[in-house]
Amino acid sequence: MTAAPTIQAPRLGEPYLLTPGPLTTSFPVKQAMLRDWGSWDDDFRAMTQEMRDRLLAMLGAGADAFDCVPMQGSGSFSVEAMLGSFVPRDGKALVLANGAYGQRSAQTLAYLGRDYVLMDKGDYLPPRGDEVARILADDPAITHVVAIHCETSSGILNPVEEISEVVYGAGRKLLVDSMSAFGAIDLKVADVRYEAMVSSANKCIEGVPGFGFIIARKTELEAAKGNSHSLSLDVHAQWAHMNKTGQWRFTPPTHVVAAFLEALRAHEVEGGVAGRGARYRRNRDVMVDGMRALGFETLLKDRWLSPIIVTFFCPADPNFDFARFYELMKAKGFIIYPGKLTVVDSFRIGCIGQMDEHIMRQVVTAAKESLAAMGVSDATPPALALQERAKLAA
Ligand SMILES: *Cc1c(COP(=O)(O)O)cnc(C)c1O
C-alpha cells in the first residue's frame, strides 16, 4: 500500500468545490502557476513532452500504439476536435446518449455537418451492448460509435467494455468521451478497444481548466489528415506539428500546463489511476452512506454509481428548497451542484478533487445541519422519484 496522500485543504474561507471540474486543486498545483514560460523554449517543450508521456503511460501495456495530443480550450473543444478529426466527412456516427454530454456530442456532429444517429436513453438509463448491436446490424452506413464513459450529468458509469465488444464485433470503431473518468477509472487499451479518447486538465488529474487532450491510435492519427472542419481543432495537424517541433501550433496555456504537470506527479505519488480511483470510491461510499442515513436517496442503484459524482433526489418535504440548501451548504464551505434530471428535482455532489473521506463526513454533517435550518426532518424523496428509479435494473 502507498502512504495515504496528503490532501491540501483550500485556503481559509475558500469553499470546497463538490463539482466535477473545475474542482478543488492542491496548493502545489496552484503554486506551479507562479512563473512564466516561453512557449518555444526547451524547458516548456520538455514539459509538454513529459505531460504527453505521463498521460500515455496510464493506458498500460499497448500504449505505444497510441499518442497523446493536447488541445487548447475546455473539454468540449477536445471532443469537437476528436469528432471532427476522426469521423471522416463521408462517415456516420452512432451517438450513445444518456445525458447532457451525449447530447452535446450529437449537437457537435450536427454543427460539423457529419451524418449521425442518436440512441437516446433519456436522463440516465445506460446504453447496453445488445441494443447497440441491433442498431449497428440495421445500419451498415455507421462507421463510428461515440460513447460517454462517465455521463457526468447523472454520474452514471456507462458499460464501455460491453459497448466496445459489440462495436468491434460489428467491425466499427469506438470513440470515447472519458472526460470525467480518465485518471480515476481504468481505460487500459488491453481491456477496452477504442480508436481515440478524450479528457481534460481539470477533472480527475486535478489540474486547473485550460486544455484537453486526445489520446488516439497512431494509425488513426495518420489517417485523420485532411478530415478536420477546423484549423485550430485539427488533431492531425496539432499532432504532426508537436512531434516535429515539440511545440503547440498556437499559444499554449503555459501556466495551466505547468500546473497540470504538478498534478500528474501527485497523481503518480498517490498510486496512479488505482490510487486516485480508490480515494474517490472511498469519498463516494462515505458520502453516500451518510446521506442515505439522513433519508436521501441516490438516483442510481449502487451498480451504476460512479466514484465521480452522485445524483440525489430532492426531499419531498415542502420545506426543502434547493436554492436555500445551496446557500446553507456554501456558508458551511461546500459548493454543490444542481441536478440535470428532467422528470424529478435533484442535485449532485462530486467526489473528485483534493478531498478525502474526512471532508466527505463534514459534507454530510453540513447537509444534516442545512436540513435542520430549513425545518426538514426527513430527506426522503417523493414517490415519483422512486418510481422513476425502479426503471433502472440493478
Ligand atoms: C466536463 C465534461 C465535458 C467537457 O465540458 P467542458 O465544460 O467543455 O470542459 C465533456 N464530457 C463530459 C462527460 C464531461 O464531464
mmCIF file of N, CA and C in Angstrom, residues 63-128:
data_model
loop_
_atom_site.group_PDB
_atom_site.id
_atom_site.type_symbol
_atom_site.label_atom_id
_atom_site.label_comp_id
_atom_site.label_asym_id
_atom_site.label_seq_id
_atom_site.Cartn_x
_atom_site.Cartn_y
_atom_site.Cartn_z
ATOM 1 N N ALA A 63 0.235 0.834 -24.965
ATOM 2 C CA ALA A 63 0.117 2.290 -25.131
ATOM 3 C C ALA A 63 1.005 2.811 -26.258
ATOM 4 N N ASP A 64 2.043 2.051 -26.630
ATOM 5 C CA ASP A 64 2.953 2.546 -27.672
ATOM 6 C C ASP A 64 2.288 2.615 -29.053
ATOM 7 N N ALA A 65 1.116 2.005 -29.198
ATOM 8 C CA ALA A 65 0.385 2.129 -30.463
ATOM 9 C C ALA A 65 -0.419 3.426 -30.508
ATOM 10 N N PHE A 66 -0.392 4.185 -29.398
ATOM 11 C CA PHE A 66 -1.195 5.414 -29.280
ATOM 12 C C PHE A 66 -0.285 6.626 -29.122
ATOM 13 N N ASP A 67 -0.852 7.807 -29.321
ATOM 14 C CA ASP A 67 -0.123 9.027 -28.974
ATOM 15 C C ASP A 67 -1.106 10.012 -28.346
ATOM 16 N N CYS A 68 -0.533 10.972 -27.622
ATOM 17 C CA CYS A 68 -1.347 11.925 -26.874
ATOM 18 C C CYS A 68 -1.189 13.315 -27.485
ATOM 19 N N VAL A 69 -2.307 13.942 -27.794
ATOM 20 C CA VAL A 69 -2.288 15.265 -28.433
ATOM 21 C C VAL A 69 -3.054 16.255 -27.561
ATOM 22 N N PRO A 70 -2.346 17.147 -26.848
ATOM 23 C CA PRO A 70 -3.077 18.161 -26.078
ATOM 24 C C PRO A 70 -3.720 19.198 -27.001
ATOM 25 N N MET A 71 -4.811 19.775 -26.542
ATOM 26 C CA MET A 71 -5.553 20.747 -27.362
ATOM 27 C C MET A 71 -6.059 21.882 -26.467
ATOM 28 N N GLN A 72 -5.795 23.126 -26.881
ATOM 29 C CA GLN A 72 -6.248 24.290 -26.118
ATOM 30 C C GLN A 72 -7.775 24.310 -25.993
ATOM 31 N N GLY A 73 -8.256 24.940 -24.936
ATOM 32 C CA GLY A 73 -9.706 25.106 -24.758
ATOM 33 C C GLY A 73 -10.247 24.208 -23.657
ATOM 34 N N SER A 74 -11.527 24.283 -23.412
ATOM 35 C CA SER A 74 -12.154 23.412 -22.409
ATOM 36 C C SER A 74 -12.355 22.030 -23.016
ATOM 37 N N GLY A 75 -12.890 21.121 -22.228
ATOM 38 C CA GLY A 75 -13.060 19.743 -22.687
ATOM 39 C C GLY A 75 -13.860 19.616 -23.972
ATOM 40 N N SER A 76 -14.905 20.421 -24.108
ATOM 41 C CA SER A 76 -15.755 20.322 -25.306
ATOM 42 C C SER A 76 -14.976 20.633 -26.589
ATOM 43 N N PHE A 77 -13.937 21.484 -26.484
ATOM 44 C CA PHE A 77 -13.121 21.786 -27.668
ATOM 45 C C PHE A 77 -12.398 20.505 -28.114
ATOM 46 N N SER A 78 -11.951 19.723 -27.139
ATOM 47 C CA SER A 78 -11.251 18.476 -27.477
ATOM 48 C C SER A 78 -12.214 17.428 -28.024
ATOM 49 N N VAL A 79 -13.449 17.405 -27.492
ATOM 50 C CA VAL A 79 -14.456 16.481 -28.036
ATOM 51 C C VAL A 79 -14.710 16.857 -29.501
ATOM 52 N N GLU A 80 -14.884 18.144 -29.735
ATOM 53 C CA GLU A 80 -15.145 18.608 -31.105
ATOM 54 C C GLU A 80 -13.957 18.283 -32.019
ATOM 55 N N ALA A 81 -12.745 18.468 -31.474
ATOM 56 C CA ALA A 81 -11.542 18.154 -32.258
ATOM 57 C C ALA A 81 -11.509 16.669 -32.597
ATOM 58 N N MET A 82 -11.826 15.821 -31.614
ATOM 59 C CA MET A 82 -11.806 14.365 -31.833
ATOM 60 C C MET A 82 -12.837 13.967 -32.889
ATOM 61 N N LEU A 83 -14.073 14.462 -32.731
ATOM 62 C CA LEU A 83 -15.142 14.064 -33.656
ATOM 63 C C LEU A 83 -14.837 14.553 -35.071
ATOM 64 N N GLY A 84 -14.395 15.797 -35.175
ATOM 65 C CA GLY A 84 -14.136 16.375 -36.498
ATOM 66 C C GLY A 84 -12.918 15.771 -37.178
ATOM 67 N N SER A 85 -11.986 15.235 -36.382
ATOM 68 C CA SER A 85 -10.757 14.694 -36.960
ATOM 69 C C SER A 85 -10.857 13.210 -37.283
ATOM 70 N N PHE A 86 -11.637 12.464 -36.497
ATOM 71 C CA PHE A 86 -11.653 11.003 -36.700
ATOM 72 C C PHE A 86 -12.888 10.466 -37.416
ATOM 73 N N VAL A 87 -13.989 11.191 -37.380
ATOM 74 C CA VAL A 87 -15.141 10.757 -38.181
ATOM 75 C C VAL A 87 -14.964 11.408 -39.558
ATOM 76 N N PRO A 88 -14.673 10.628 -40.583
ATOM 77 C CA PRO A 88 -14.436 11.253 -41.892
ATOM 78 C C PRO A 88 -15.698 11.941 -42.419
ATOM 79 N N ARG A 89 -15.507 12.831 -43.376
ATOM 80 C CA ARG A 89 -16.663 13.610 -43.876
ATOM 81 C C ARG A 89 -17.747 12.726 -44.458
ATOM 82 N N ASP A 90 -17.355 11.566 -44.975
ATOM 83 C CA ASP A 90 -18.374 10.648 -45.517
ATOM 84 C C ASP A 90 -18.697 9.525 -44.518
ATOM 85 N N GLY A 91 -18.273 9.694 -43.261
ATOM 86 C CA GLY A 91 -18.571 8.691 -42.237
ATOM 87 C C GLY A 91 -19.933 8.947 -41.617
ATOM 88 N N LYS A 92 -20.309 8.069 -40.705
ATOM 89 C CA LYS A 92 -21.573 8.242 -39.992
ATOM 90 C C LYS A 92 -21.381 7.738 -38.568
ATOM 91 N N ALA A 93 -21.805 8.544 -37.607
ATOM 92 C CA ALA A 93 -21.602 8.172 -36.209
ATOM 93 C C ALA A 93 -22.908 7.754 -35.547
ATOM 94 N N LEU A 94 -22.794 6.812 -34.620
ATOM 95 C CA LEU A 94 -23.900 6.482 -33.717
ATOM 96 C C LEU A 94 -23.506 7.040 -32.351
ATOM 97 N N VAL A 95 -24.297 7.983 -31.842
ATOM 98 C CA VAL A 95 -24.003 8.579 -30.544
ATOM 99 C C VAL A 95 -24.884 7.926 -29.485
ATOM 100 N N LEU A 96 -24.260 7.406 -28.434
ATOM 101 C CA LEU A 96 -24.994 6.763 -27.348
ATOM 102 C C LEU A 96 -25.180 7.791 -26.233
ATOM 103 N N ALA A 97 -26.402 8.302 -26.110
ATOM 104 C CA ALA A 97 -26.628 9.391 -25.162
ATOM 105 C C ALA A 97 -27.495 8.938 -23.998
ATOM 106 N N ASN A 98 -27.073 9.265 -22.790
ATOM 107 C CA ASN A 98 -27.951 9.159 -21.626
ATOM 108 C C ASN A 98 -27.689 10.349 -20.698
ATOM 109 N N GLY A 99 -27.674 11.512 -21.304
ATOM 110 C CA GLY A 99 -27.477 12.730 -20.530
ATOM 111 C C GLY A 99 -26.925 13.841 -21.401
ATOM 112 N N ALA A 100 -26.570 14.940 -20.746
ATOM 113 C CA ALA A 100 -26.218 16.181 -21.446
ATOM 114 C C ALA A 100 -24.979 16.040 -22.331
ATOM 115 N N TYR A 101 -24.004 15.237 -21.890
ATOM 116 C CA TYR A 101 -22.753 15.187 -22.665
ATOM 117 C C TYR A 101 -22.894 14.355 -23.927
ATOM 118 N N GLY A 102 -23.710 13.296 -23.869
ATOM 119 C CA GLY A 102 -24.022 12.539 -25.083
ATOM 120 C C GLY A 102 -24.761 13.440 -26.062
ATOM 121 N N GLN A 103 -25.718 14.210 -25.542
ATOM 122 C CA GLN A 103 -26.470 15.153 -26.388
ATOM 123 C C GLN A 103 -25.517 16.174 -27.019
ATOM 124 N N ARG A 104 -24.528 16.599 -26.239
ATOM 125 C CA ARG A 104 -23.595 17.611 -26.762
ATOM 126 C C ARG A 104 -22.748 17.045 -27.909
ATOM 127 N N SER A 105 -22.364 15.770 -27.790
ATOM 128 C CA SER A 105 -21.599 15.145 -28.889
ATOM 129 C C SER A 105 -22.435 15.120 -30.165
ATOM 130 N N ALA A 106 -23.731 14.785 -30.003
ATOM 131 C CA ALA A 106 -24.614 14.750 -31.177
ATOM 132 C C ALA A 106 -24.737 16.150 -31.773
ATOM 133 N N GLN A 107 -24.896 17.139 -30.903
ATOM 134 C CA GLN A 107 -25.023 18.523 -31.371
ATOM 135 C C GLN A 107 -23.743 18.961 -32.091
ATOM 136 N N THR A 108 -22.615 18.518 -31.572
ATOM 137 C CA THR A 108 -21.335 18.855 -32.200
ATOM 138 C C THR A 108 -21.278 18.284 -33.618
ATOM 139 N N LEU A 109 -21.682 17.015 -33.765
ATOM 140 C CA LEU A 109 -21.685 16.402 -35.102
ATOM 141 C C LEU A 109 -22.621 17.151 -36.041
ATOM 142 N N ALA A 110 -23.751 17.633 -35.502
ATOM 143 C CA ALA A 110 -24.685 18.400 -36.331
ATOM 144 C C ALA A 110 -24.009 19.688 -36.821
ATOM 145 N N TYR A 111 -23.293 20.369 -35.923
ATOM 146 C CA TYR A 111 -22.563 21.582 -36.315
ATOM 147 C C TYR A 111 -21.531 21.278 -37.394
ATOM 148 N N LEU A 112 -20.866 20.118 -37.223
ATOM 149 C CA LEU A 112 -19.791 19.762 -38.149
ATOM 150 C C LEU A 112 -20.326 19.268 -39.490
ATOM 151 N N GLY A 113 -21.638 19.030 -39.540
ATOM 152 C CA GLY A 113 -22.196 18.502 -40.786
ATOM 153 C C GLY A 113 -21.840 17.042 -41.011
ATOM 154 N N ARG A 114 -21.561 16.323 -39.930
ATOM 155 C CA ARG A 114 -21.303 14.883 -40.050
ATOM 156 C C ARG A 114 -22.621 14.146 -39.843
ATOM 157 N N ASP A 115 -22.824 13.125 -40.637
ATOM 158 C CA ASP A 115 -24.031 12.311 -40.515
ATOM 159 C C ASP A 115 -23.968 11.532 -39.196
ATOM 160 N N TYR A 116 -25.093 11.470 -38.497
ATOM 161 C CA TYR A 116 -25.091 10.695 -37.244
ATOM 162 C C TYR A 116 -26.504 10.241 -36.925
ATOM 163 N N VAL A 117 -26.600 9.212 -36.092
ATOM 164 C CA VAL A 117 -27.867 8.822 -35.483
ATOM 165 C C VAL A 117 -27.662 8.829 -33.975
ATOM 166 N N LEU A 118 -28.749 9.121 -33.285
ATOM 167 C CA LEU A 118 -28.672 9.239 -31.835
ATOM 168 C C LEU A 118 -29.454 8.093 -31.205
ATOM 169 N N MET A 119 -28.821 7.380 -30.277
ATOM 170 C CA MET A 119 -29.584 6.450 -29.453
ATOM 171 C C MET A 119 -29.755 7.167 -28.115
ATOM 172 N N ASP A 120 -30.979 7.622 -27.859
ATOM 173 C CA ASP A 120 -31.219 8.463 -26.682
ATOM 174 C C ASP A 120 -31.895 7.647 -25.584
ATOM 175 N N LYS A 121 -31.165 7.414 -24.503
ATOM 176 C CA LYS A 121 -31.703 6.623 -23.399
ATOM 177 C C LYS A 121 -32.295 7.502 -22.293
ATOM 178 N N GLY A 122 -32.496 8.783 -22.597
ATOM 179 C CA GLY A 122 -33.105 9.657 -21.598
ATOM 180 C C GLY A 122 -32.086 10.182 -20.605
ATOM 181 N N ASP A 123 -32.548 10.396 -19.376
ATOM 182 C CA ASP A 123 -31.716 11.078 -18.382
ATOM 183 C C ASP A 123 -30.581 10.233 -17.817
ATOM 184 N N TYR A 124 -30.737 8.928 -17.783
ATOM 185 C CA TYR A 124 -29.700 8.153 -17.077
ATOM 186 C C TYR A 124 -29.663 6.657 -17.391
ATOM 187 N N LEU A 125 -30.599 6.130 -18.178
ATOM 188 C CA LEU A 125 -30.536 4.687 -18.421
ATOM 189 C C LEU A 125 -29.307 4.354 -19.273
ATOM 190 N N PRO A 126 -28.565 3.315 -18.924
ATOM 191 C CA PRO A 126 -27.316 3.023 -19.645
ATOM 192 C C PRO A 126 -27.555 2.419 -21.030
ATOM 193 N N PRO A 127 -26.768 2.807 -22.034
ATOM 194 C CA PRO A 127 -26.832 2.129 -23.330
ATOM 195 C C PRO A 127 -26.210 0.739 -23.181
ATOM 196 N N ARG A 128 -26.939 -0.312 -23.556
ATOM 197 C CA ARG A 128 -26.437 -1.676 -23.371
ATOM 198 C C ARG A 128 -25.956 -2.262 -24.695
#
